[in-house]
Tab-separated table of C-alpha atoms in Angstrom:
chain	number	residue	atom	x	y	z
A	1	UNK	CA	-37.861	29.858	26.817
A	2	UNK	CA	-35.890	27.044	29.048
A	3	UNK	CA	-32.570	28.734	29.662
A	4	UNK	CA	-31.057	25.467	30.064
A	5	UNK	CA	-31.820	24.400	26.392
A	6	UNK	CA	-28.998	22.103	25.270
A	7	UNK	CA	-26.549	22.511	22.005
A	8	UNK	CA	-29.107	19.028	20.913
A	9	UNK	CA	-31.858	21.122	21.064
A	10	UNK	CA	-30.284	24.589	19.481
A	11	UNK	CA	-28.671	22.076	16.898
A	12	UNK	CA	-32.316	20.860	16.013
A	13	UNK	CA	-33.939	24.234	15.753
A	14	UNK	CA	-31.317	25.395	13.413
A	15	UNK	CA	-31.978	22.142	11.493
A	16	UNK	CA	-35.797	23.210	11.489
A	17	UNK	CA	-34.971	26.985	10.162
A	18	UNK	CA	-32.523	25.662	7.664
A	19	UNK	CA	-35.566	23.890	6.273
A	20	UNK	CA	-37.942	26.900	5.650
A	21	UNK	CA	-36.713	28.629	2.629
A	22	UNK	CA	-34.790	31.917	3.581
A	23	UNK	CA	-33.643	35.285	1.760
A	24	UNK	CA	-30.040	36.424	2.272
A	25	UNK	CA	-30.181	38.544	4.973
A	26	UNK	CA	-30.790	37.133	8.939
A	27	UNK	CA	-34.217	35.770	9.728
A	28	UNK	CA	-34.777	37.926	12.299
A	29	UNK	CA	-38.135	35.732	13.716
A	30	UNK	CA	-35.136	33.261	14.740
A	31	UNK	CA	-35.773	31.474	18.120
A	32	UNK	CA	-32.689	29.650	18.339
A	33	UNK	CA	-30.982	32.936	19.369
A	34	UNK	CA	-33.324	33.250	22.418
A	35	UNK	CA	-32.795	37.010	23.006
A	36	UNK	CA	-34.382	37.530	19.477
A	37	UNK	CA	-38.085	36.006	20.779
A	38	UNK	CA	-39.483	39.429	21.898
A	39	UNK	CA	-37.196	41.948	19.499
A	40	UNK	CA	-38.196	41.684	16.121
A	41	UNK	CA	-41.374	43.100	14.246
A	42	UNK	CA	-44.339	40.574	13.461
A	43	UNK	CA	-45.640	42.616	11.421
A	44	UNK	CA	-44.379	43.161	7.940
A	45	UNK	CA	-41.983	45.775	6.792
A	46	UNK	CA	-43.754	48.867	4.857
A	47	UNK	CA	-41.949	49.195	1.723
A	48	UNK	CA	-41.361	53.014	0.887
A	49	UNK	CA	-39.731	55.220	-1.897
A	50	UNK	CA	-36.630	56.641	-0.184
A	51	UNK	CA	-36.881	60.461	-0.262
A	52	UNK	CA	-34.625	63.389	0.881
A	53	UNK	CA	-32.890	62.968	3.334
A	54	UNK	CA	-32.961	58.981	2.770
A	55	UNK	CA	-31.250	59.386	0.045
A	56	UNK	CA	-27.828	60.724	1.262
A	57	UNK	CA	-25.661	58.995	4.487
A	58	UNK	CA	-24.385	61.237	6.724
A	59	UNK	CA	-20.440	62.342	5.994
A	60	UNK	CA	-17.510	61.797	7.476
A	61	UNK	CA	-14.127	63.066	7.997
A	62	UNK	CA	-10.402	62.793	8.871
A	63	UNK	CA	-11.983	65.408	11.689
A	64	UNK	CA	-14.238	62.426	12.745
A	65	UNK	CA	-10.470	59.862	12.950
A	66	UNK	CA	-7.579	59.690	13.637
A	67	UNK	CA	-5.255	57.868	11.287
A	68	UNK	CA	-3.806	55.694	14.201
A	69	UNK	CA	-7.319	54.492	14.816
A	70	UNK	CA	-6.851	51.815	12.427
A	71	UNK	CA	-4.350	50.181	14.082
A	72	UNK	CA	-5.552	48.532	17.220
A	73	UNK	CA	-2.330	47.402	18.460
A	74	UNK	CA	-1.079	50.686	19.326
A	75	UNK	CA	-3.403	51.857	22.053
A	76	UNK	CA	-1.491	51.423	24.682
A	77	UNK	CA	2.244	51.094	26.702
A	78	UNK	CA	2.541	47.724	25.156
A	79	UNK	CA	1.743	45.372	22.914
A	80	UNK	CA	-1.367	43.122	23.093
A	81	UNK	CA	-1.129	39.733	23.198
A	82	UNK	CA	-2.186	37.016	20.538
A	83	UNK	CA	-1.721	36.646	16.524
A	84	UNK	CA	-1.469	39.892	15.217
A	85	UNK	CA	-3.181	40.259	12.087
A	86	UNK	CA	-4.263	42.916	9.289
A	87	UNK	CA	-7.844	42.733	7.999
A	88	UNK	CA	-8.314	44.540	4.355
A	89	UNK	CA	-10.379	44.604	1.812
A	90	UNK	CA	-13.196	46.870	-0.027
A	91	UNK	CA	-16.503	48.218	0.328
A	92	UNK	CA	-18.959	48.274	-2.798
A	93	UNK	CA	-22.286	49.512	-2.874
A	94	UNK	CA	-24.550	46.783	-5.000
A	95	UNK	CA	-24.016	47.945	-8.202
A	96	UNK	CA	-20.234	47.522	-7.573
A	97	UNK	CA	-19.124	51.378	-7.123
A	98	UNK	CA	-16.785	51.696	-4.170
A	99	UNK	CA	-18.287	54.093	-1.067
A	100	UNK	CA	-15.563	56.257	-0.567
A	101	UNK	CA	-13.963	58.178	2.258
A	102	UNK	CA	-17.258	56.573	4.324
A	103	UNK	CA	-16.623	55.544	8.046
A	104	UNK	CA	-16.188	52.069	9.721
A	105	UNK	CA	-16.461	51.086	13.031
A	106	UNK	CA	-15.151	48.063	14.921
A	107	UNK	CA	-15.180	46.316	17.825
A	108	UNK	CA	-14.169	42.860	19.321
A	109	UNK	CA	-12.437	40.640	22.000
A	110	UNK	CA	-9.036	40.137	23.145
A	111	UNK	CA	-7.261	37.167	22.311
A	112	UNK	CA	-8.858	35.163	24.768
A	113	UNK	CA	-12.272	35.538	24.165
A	114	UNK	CA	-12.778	38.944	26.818
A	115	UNK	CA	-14.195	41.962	25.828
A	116	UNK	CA	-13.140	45.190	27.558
A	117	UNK	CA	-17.073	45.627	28.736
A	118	UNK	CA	-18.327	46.136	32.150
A	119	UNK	CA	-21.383	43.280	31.008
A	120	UNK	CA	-18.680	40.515	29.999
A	121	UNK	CA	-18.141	38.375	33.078
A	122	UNK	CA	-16.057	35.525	31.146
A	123	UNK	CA	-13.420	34.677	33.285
A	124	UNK	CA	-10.904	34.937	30.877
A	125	UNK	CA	-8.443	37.639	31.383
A	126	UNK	CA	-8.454	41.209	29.846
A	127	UNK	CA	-5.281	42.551	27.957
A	128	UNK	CA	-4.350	46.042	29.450
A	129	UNK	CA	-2.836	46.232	26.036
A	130	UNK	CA	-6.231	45.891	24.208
A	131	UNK	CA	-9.211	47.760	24.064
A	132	UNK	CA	-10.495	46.034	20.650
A	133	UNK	CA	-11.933	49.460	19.128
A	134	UNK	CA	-10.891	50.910	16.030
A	135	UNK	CA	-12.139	53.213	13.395
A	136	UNK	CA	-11.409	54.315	9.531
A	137	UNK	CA	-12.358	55.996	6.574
A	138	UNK	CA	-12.583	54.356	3.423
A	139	UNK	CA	-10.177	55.372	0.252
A	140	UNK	CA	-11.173	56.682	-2.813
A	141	UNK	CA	-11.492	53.339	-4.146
A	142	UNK	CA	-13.202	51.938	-0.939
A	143	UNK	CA	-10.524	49.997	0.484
A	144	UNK	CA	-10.674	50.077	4.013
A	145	UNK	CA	-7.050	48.681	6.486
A	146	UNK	CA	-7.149	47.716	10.482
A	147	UNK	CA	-4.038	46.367	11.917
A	148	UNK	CA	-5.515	43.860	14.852
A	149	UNK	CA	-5.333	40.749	16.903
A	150	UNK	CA	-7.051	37.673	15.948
A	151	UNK	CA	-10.060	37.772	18.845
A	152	UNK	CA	-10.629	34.364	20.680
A	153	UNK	CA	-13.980	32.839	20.760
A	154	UNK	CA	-16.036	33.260	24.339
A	155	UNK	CA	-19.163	31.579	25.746
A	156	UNK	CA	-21.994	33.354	25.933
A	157	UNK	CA	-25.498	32.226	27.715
A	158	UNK	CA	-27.653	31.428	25.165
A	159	UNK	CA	-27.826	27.712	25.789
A	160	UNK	CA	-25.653	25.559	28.313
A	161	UNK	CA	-22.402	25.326	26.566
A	162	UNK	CA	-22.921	28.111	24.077
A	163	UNK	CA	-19.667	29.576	22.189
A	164	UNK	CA	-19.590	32.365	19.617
A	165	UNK	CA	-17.072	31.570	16.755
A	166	UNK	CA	-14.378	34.445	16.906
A	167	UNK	CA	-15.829	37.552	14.592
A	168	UNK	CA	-14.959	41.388	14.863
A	169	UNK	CA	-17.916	43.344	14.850
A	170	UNK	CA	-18.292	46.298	11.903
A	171	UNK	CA	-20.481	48.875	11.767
A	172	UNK	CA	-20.488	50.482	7.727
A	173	UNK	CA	-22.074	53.522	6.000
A	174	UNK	CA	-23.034	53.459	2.669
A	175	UNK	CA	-23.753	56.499	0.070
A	176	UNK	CA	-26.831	56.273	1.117
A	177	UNK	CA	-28.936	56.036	4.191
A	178	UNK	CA	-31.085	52.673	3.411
A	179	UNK	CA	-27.505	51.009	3.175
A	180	UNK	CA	-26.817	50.916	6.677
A	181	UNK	CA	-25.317	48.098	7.343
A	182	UNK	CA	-23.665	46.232	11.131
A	183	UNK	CA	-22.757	43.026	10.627
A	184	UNK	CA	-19.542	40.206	12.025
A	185	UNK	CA	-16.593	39.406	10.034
A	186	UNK	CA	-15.583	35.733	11.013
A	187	UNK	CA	-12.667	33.812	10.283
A	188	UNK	CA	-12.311	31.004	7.772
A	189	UNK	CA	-12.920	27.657	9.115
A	190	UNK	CA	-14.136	28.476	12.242
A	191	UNK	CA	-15.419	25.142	14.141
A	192	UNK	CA	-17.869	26.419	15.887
A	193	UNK	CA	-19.980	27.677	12.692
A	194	UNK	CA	-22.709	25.038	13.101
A	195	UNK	CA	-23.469	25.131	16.541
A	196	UNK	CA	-23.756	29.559	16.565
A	197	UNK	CA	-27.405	30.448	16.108
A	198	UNK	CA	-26.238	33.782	15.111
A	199	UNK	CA	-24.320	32.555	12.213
A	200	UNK	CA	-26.704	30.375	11.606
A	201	UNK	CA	-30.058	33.089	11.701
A	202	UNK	CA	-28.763	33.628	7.710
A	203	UNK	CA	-30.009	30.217	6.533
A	204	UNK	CA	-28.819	30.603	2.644
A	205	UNK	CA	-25.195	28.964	3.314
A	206	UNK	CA	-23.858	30.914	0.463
A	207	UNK	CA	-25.185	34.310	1.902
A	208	UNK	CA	-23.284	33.310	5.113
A	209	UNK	CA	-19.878	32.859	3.534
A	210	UNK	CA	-20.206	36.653	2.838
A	211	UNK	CA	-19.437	37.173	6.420
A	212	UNK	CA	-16.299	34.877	6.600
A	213	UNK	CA	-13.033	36.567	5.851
A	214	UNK	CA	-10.369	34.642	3.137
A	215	UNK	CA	-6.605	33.956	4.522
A	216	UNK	CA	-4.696	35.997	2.366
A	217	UNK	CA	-0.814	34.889	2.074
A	218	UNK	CA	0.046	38.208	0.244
A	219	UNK	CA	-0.763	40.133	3.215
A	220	UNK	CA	0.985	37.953	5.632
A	221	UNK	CA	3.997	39.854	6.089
A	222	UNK	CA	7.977	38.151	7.008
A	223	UNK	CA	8.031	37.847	10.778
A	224	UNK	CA	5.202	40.418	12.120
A	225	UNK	CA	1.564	39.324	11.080
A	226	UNK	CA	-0.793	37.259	8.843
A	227	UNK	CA	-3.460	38.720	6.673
A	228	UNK	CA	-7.101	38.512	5.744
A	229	UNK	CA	-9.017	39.769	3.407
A	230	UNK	CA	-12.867	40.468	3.166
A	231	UNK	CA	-14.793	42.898	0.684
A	232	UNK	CA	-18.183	43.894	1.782
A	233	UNK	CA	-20.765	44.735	-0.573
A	234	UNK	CA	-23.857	46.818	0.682
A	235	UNK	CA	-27.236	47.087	-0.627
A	236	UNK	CA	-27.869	49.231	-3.915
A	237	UNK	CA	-27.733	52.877	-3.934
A	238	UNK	CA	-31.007	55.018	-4.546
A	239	UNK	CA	-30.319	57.451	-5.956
A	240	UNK	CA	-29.190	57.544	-9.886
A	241	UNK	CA	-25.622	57.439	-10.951
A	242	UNK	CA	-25.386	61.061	-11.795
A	243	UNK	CA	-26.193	61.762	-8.867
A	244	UNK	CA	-23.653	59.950	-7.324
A	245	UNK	CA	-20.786	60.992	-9.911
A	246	UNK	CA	-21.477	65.011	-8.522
A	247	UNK	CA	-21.000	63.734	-5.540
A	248	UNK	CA	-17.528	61.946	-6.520
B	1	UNK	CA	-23.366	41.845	-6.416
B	2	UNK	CA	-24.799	39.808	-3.510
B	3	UNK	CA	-25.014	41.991	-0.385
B	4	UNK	CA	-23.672	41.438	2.767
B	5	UNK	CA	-25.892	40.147	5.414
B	6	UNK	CA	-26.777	41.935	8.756
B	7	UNK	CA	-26.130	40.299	12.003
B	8	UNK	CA	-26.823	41.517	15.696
B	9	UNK	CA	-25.030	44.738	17.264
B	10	UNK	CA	-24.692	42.544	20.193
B	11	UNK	CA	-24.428	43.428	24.051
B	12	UNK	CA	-20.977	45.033	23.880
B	13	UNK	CA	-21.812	47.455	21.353
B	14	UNK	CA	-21.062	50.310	23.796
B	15	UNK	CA	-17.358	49.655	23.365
B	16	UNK	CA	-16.936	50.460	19.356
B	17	UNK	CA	-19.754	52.817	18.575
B	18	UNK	CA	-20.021	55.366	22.194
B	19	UNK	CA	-18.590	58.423	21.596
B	20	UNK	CA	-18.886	61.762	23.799
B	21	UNK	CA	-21.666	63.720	22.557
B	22	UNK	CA	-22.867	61.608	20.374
B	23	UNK	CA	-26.408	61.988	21.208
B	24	UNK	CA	-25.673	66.250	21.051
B	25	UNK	CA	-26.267	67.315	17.368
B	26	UNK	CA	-26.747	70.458	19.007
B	27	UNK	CA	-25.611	71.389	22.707
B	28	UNK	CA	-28.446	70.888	24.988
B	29	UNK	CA	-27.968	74.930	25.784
B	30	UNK	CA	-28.610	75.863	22.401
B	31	UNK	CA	-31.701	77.891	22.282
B	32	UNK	CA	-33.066	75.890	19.172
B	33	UNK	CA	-32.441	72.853	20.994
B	34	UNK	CA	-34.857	70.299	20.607
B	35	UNK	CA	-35.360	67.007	23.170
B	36	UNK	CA	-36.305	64.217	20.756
B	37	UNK	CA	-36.389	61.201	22.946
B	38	UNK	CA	-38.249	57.947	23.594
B	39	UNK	CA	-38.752	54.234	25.192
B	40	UNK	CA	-37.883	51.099	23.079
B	41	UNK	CA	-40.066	48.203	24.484
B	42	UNK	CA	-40.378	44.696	23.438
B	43	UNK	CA	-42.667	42.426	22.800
B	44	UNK	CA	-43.949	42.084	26.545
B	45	UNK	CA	-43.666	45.677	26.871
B	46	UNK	CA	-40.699	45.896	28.648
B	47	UNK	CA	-38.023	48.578	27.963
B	48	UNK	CA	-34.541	46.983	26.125
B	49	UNK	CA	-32.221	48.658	27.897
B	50	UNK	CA	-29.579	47.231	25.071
B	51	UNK	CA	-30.959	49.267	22.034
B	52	UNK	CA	-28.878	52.405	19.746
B	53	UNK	CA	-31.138	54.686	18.306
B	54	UNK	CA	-29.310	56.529	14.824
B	55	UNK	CA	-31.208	59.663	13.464
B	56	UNK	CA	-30.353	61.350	10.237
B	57	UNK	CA	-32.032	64.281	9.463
B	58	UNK	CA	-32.366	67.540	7.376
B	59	UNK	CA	-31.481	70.925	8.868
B	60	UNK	CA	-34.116	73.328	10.110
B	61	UNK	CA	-34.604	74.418	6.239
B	62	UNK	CA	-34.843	71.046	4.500
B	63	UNK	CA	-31.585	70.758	3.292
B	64	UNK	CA	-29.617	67.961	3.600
B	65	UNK	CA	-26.273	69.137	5.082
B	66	UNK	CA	-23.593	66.695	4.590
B	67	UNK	CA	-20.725	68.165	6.436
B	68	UNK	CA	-18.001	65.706	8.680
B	69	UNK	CA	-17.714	66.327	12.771
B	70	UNK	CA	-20.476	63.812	13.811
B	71	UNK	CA	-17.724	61.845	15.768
B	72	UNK	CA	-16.119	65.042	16.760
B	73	UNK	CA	-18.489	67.818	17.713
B	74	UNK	CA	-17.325	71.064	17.916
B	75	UNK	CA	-20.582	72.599	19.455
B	76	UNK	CA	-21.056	74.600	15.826
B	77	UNK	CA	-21.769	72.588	13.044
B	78	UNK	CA	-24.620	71.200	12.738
B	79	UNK	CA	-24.001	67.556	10.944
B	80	UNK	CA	-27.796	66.081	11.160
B	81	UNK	CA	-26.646	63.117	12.773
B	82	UNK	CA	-26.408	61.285	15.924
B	83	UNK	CA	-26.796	57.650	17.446
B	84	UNK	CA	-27.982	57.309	21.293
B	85	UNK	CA	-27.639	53.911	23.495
B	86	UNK	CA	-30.851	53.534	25.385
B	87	UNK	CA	-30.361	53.389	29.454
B	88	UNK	CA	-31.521	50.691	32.013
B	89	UNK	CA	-35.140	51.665	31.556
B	90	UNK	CA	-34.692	51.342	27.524
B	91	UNK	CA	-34.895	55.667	27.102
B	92	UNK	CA	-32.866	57.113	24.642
B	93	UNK	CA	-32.224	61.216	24.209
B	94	UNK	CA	-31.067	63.396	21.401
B	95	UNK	CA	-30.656	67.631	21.803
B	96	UNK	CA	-30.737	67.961	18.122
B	97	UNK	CA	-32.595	70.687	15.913
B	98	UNK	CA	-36.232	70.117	14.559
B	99	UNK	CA	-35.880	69.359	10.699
B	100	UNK	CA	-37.912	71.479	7.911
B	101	UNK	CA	-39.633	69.928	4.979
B	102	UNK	CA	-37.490	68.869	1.897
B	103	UNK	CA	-40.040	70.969	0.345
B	104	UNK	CA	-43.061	73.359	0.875
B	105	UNK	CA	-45.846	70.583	1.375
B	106	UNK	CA	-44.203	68.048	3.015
B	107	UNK	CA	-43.534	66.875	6.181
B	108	UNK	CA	-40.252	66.970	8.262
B	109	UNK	CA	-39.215	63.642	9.240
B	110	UNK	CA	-36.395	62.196	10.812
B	111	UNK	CA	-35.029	58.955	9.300
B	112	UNK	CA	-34.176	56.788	12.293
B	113	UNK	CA	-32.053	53.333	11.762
B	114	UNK	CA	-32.592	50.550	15.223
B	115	UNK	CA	-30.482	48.256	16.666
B	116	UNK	CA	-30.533	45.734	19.574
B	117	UNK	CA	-29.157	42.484	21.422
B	118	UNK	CA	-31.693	39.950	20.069
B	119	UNK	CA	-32.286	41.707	16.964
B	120	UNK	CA	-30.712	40.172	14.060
B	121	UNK	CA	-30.883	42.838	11.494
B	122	UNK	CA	-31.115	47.168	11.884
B	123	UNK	CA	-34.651	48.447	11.517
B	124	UNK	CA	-35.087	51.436	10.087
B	125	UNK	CA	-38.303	53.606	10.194
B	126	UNK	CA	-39.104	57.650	10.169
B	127	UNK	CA	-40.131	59.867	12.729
B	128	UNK	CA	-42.428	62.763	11.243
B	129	UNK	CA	-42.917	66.437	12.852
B	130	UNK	CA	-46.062	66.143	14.291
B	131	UNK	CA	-47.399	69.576	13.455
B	132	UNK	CA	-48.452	70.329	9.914
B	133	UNK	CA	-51.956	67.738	9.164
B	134	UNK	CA	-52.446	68.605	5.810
B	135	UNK	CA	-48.904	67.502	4.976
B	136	UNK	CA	-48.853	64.278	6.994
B	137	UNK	CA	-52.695	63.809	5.260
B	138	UNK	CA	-50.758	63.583	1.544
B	139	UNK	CA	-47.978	61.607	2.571
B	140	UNK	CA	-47.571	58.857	0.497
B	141	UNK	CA	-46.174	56.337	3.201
B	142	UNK	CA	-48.471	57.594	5.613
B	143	UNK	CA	-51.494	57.145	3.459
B	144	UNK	CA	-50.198	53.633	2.845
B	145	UNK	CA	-49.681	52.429	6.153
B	146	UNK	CA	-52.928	50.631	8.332
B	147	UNK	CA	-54.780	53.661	9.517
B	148	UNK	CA	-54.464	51.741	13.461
B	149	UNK	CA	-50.597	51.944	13.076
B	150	UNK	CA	-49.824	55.623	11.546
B	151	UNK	CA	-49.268	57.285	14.669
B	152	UNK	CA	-46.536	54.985	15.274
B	153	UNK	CA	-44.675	56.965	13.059
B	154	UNK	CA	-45.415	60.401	14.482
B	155	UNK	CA	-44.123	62.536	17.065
B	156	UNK	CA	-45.642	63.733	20.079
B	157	UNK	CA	-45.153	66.595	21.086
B	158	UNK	CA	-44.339	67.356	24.940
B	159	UNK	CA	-42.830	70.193	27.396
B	160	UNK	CA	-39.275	69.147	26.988
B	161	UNK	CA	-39.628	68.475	22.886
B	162	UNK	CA	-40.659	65.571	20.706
B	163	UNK	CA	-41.553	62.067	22.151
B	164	UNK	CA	-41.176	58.740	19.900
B	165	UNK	CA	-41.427	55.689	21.302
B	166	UNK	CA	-40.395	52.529	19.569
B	167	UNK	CA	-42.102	49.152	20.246
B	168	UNK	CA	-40.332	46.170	18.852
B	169	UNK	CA	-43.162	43.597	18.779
B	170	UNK	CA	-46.559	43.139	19.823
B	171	UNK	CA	-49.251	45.519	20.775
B	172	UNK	CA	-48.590	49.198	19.110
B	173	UNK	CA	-45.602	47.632	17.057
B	174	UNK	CA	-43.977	50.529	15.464
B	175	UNK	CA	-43.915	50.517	11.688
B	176	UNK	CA	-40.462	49.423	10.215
B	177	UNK	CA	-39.787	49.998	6.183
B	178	UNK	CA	-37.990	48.066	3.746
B	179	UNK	CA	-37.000	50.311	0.782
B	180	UNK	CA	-36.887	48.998	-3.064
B	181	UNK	CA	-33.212	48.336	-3.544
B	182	UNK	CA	-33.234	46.226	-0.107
B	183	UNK	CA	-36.032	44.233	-1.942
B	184	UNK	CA	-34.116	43.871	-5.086
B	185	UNK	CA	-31.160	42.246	-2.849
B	186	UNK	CA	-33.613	39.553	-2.107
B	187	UNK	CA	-33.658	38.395	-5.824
């Protein structure tokens, strides 16, 4: 792959894959994203019958966090800079039950685009304020809260003049263990959408607003943040719903 | 319900999902400690040095314990999962226990889940025991698989434990599984 591809050419590729008729979920044989050439299977999944141990996620705990891990703007001395913001919403399993005390994880930038990581040689400065990891358990109704800052967007080398549209990473558990699920959250009207390969490696436009978080007014609150809202809804469950009422 | 799509763990993944011990299921001292470890490789062959490796796994009698203290191990309780980053020269590790069968006439497995920079979804495939034939012989997904590719799903096994290498792409491409409900999610 030329290194030196320009945002023409990514912008054409993208045009290409948009063509070719695609499921929900990434293409993951998706050039345009250059580090993806060598990392994905040619060969076609083997579809299998969950069994034992497949059939439960592992379980977590208020041993596992902290309460204060949900609030990423209390790490340190001070207070990080940028648009402080809460991010909210639920997590449903496909048939629209909410997973329950489950765990997320997340991850992001600072406020200008930097991620507190030894490999991220942006020049934009770090916040000694900000680390930009947090953790939580879901509630009994699957409603998951992180108190944050809004993350900038940051170049990356994929192509000359390559910029990922500002997302906070999240890794989710389901009830069971074919739901795994990491994914991006991204923000609502984010201009750099059409030129991300990333983004754009889920080519059903409708299956990509999943991933893009709604501006929520009632969760701005007087004087201290703005709010956003996103539900995420995994994969169905295997196993049959008395099952997973015992385990209620 | 429409479900949400996947997208890449990226190359800062260390920062959000590390956590000490979190390749120790068991403490490396324990005497039942196991060494289940491997090389992910891509499609050239070279190690991806960028990779976490998840296993979930029943306990050394088949159950399926599903007790909290994954993130937080206290060196006792055994939660039957773990997640490892791969190193420079794309090895991961995990001191963990060997699982039983879910049931007399099965094989043990571990169920692993794969992520990477560059890969735009999580894999997920199994890991079997390598040790009991006639069990692996009736296994429905290893009956079903190309006969060429089956012992990509099965452990070796070596001084220090259990070896299971993962290769991405290409030439002894590991076999990855797609389970009915992800199917339906296609509809």
């Amino acid at each position: 792959m030329n290194p030196q591809s320009s945002q023409a050419d990514i912008n054409q590729e993208i045009e290409a894959a948009a063509q070719q008729p695609g499921g929900p979920q990434p293409k993951i044989d998706y050039a345009a994203y250059r580090s993806s050439v060598l990392r994905h299977p040619k060969q076609p999944l083997q579809l299998v019958d969950p069994e034992s141990v497949e059939l439960w996620a592992p379980a977590f705990g208020h041993r596992d966090v902290a309460d204060d891990e949900a609030d990423l703007t209390i790490q340190h001395a001070g207070t990080p800079l940028g648009e402080r913001i809460v991010v909210t919403g639920r997590v449903l399993d496909g048939d629209g039950r909410p997973v329950a005390n489950q765990l997320i994880e997340v991850w992001q930038a600072n406020s200008a685009g930097r991620y507190r990581h030894q490999r991220d040689q942006h020049p934009a400065p770090h916040d000694p304020n900000f680390t930009g990891v947090g953790r939580v358990l879901t509630g009994a109704d699957g409603t998951y809260r992180f108190q944050t800052i809004k993350p900038g967007p940051y170049p990356w080398r994929n192509h000359l003049n390559a910029w990922r549209p500002a997302h906070i990473h999240f890794s989710i558990f389901g009830t069971d263990f074919t739901q795994r699920l990491i994914t991006q959250m991204y923000f609502p009207g984010d201009p750099l959408f059409r030129y991300d390969p990333i983004f754009q490696s889920i080519t059903d436009p409708k299956s990509r607003e999943l991933l893009i978080a709604q501006y929520d007014h009632d969760l701005t609150t007087p004087e201290w943040n703005t709010g956003y809202r996103w539900d995420i809804v995994l994969t169905g469950s295997h196993r049959t719903p008395l099952d997973l009422e015992e385990t209620a | 319900m429409s479900a949400a799509p996947g997208q890449t763990v990226g190359p800062f993944f260390h920062l959000g999902l590390a956590y000490p011990q979190m390749n120790e299921l068991v403490p490396p001292a324990n005497p039942r400690a196991v060494r289940l470890h491997g090389r992910v490789t891509d499609g050239e062959g070279n190690p991806v040095p960028d990779a976490v490796i998840e296993i979930w796994q029943a306990d050394p009698l088949g159950r399926v314990v599903r007790r909290p203290g994954s993130l937080r191990r206290d060196g006792w309780t055994f939660t039957g999962w773990g997640r490892a980053a791969t190193d420079p020269d794309g090895l991961y590790s995990f001191a963990t226990l060997e699982p039983g069968p879910a049931e007399p006439g099965k094989p043990a497995f571990f169920a692993v889940t794969v992520f990477a920079r560059g890969l735009l979804d999580r894999l997920f495939t199994r890991a079997y025991l390598p040790d009991d034939a006639a069990a692996l012989a009736a296994d429905p997904l290893l009956s079903a698989v190309d006969p060429a590719r089956r012992d990509t799903l099965i452990t070796k096994r070596v001084d220090q434990g259990l070896v299971f290498d993962l290769r991405l792409q290409g030439t002894g491409e590991t076999v990855f599984l797609s389970y009915p409900r992800l199917r339906d999610a296609w509809a």
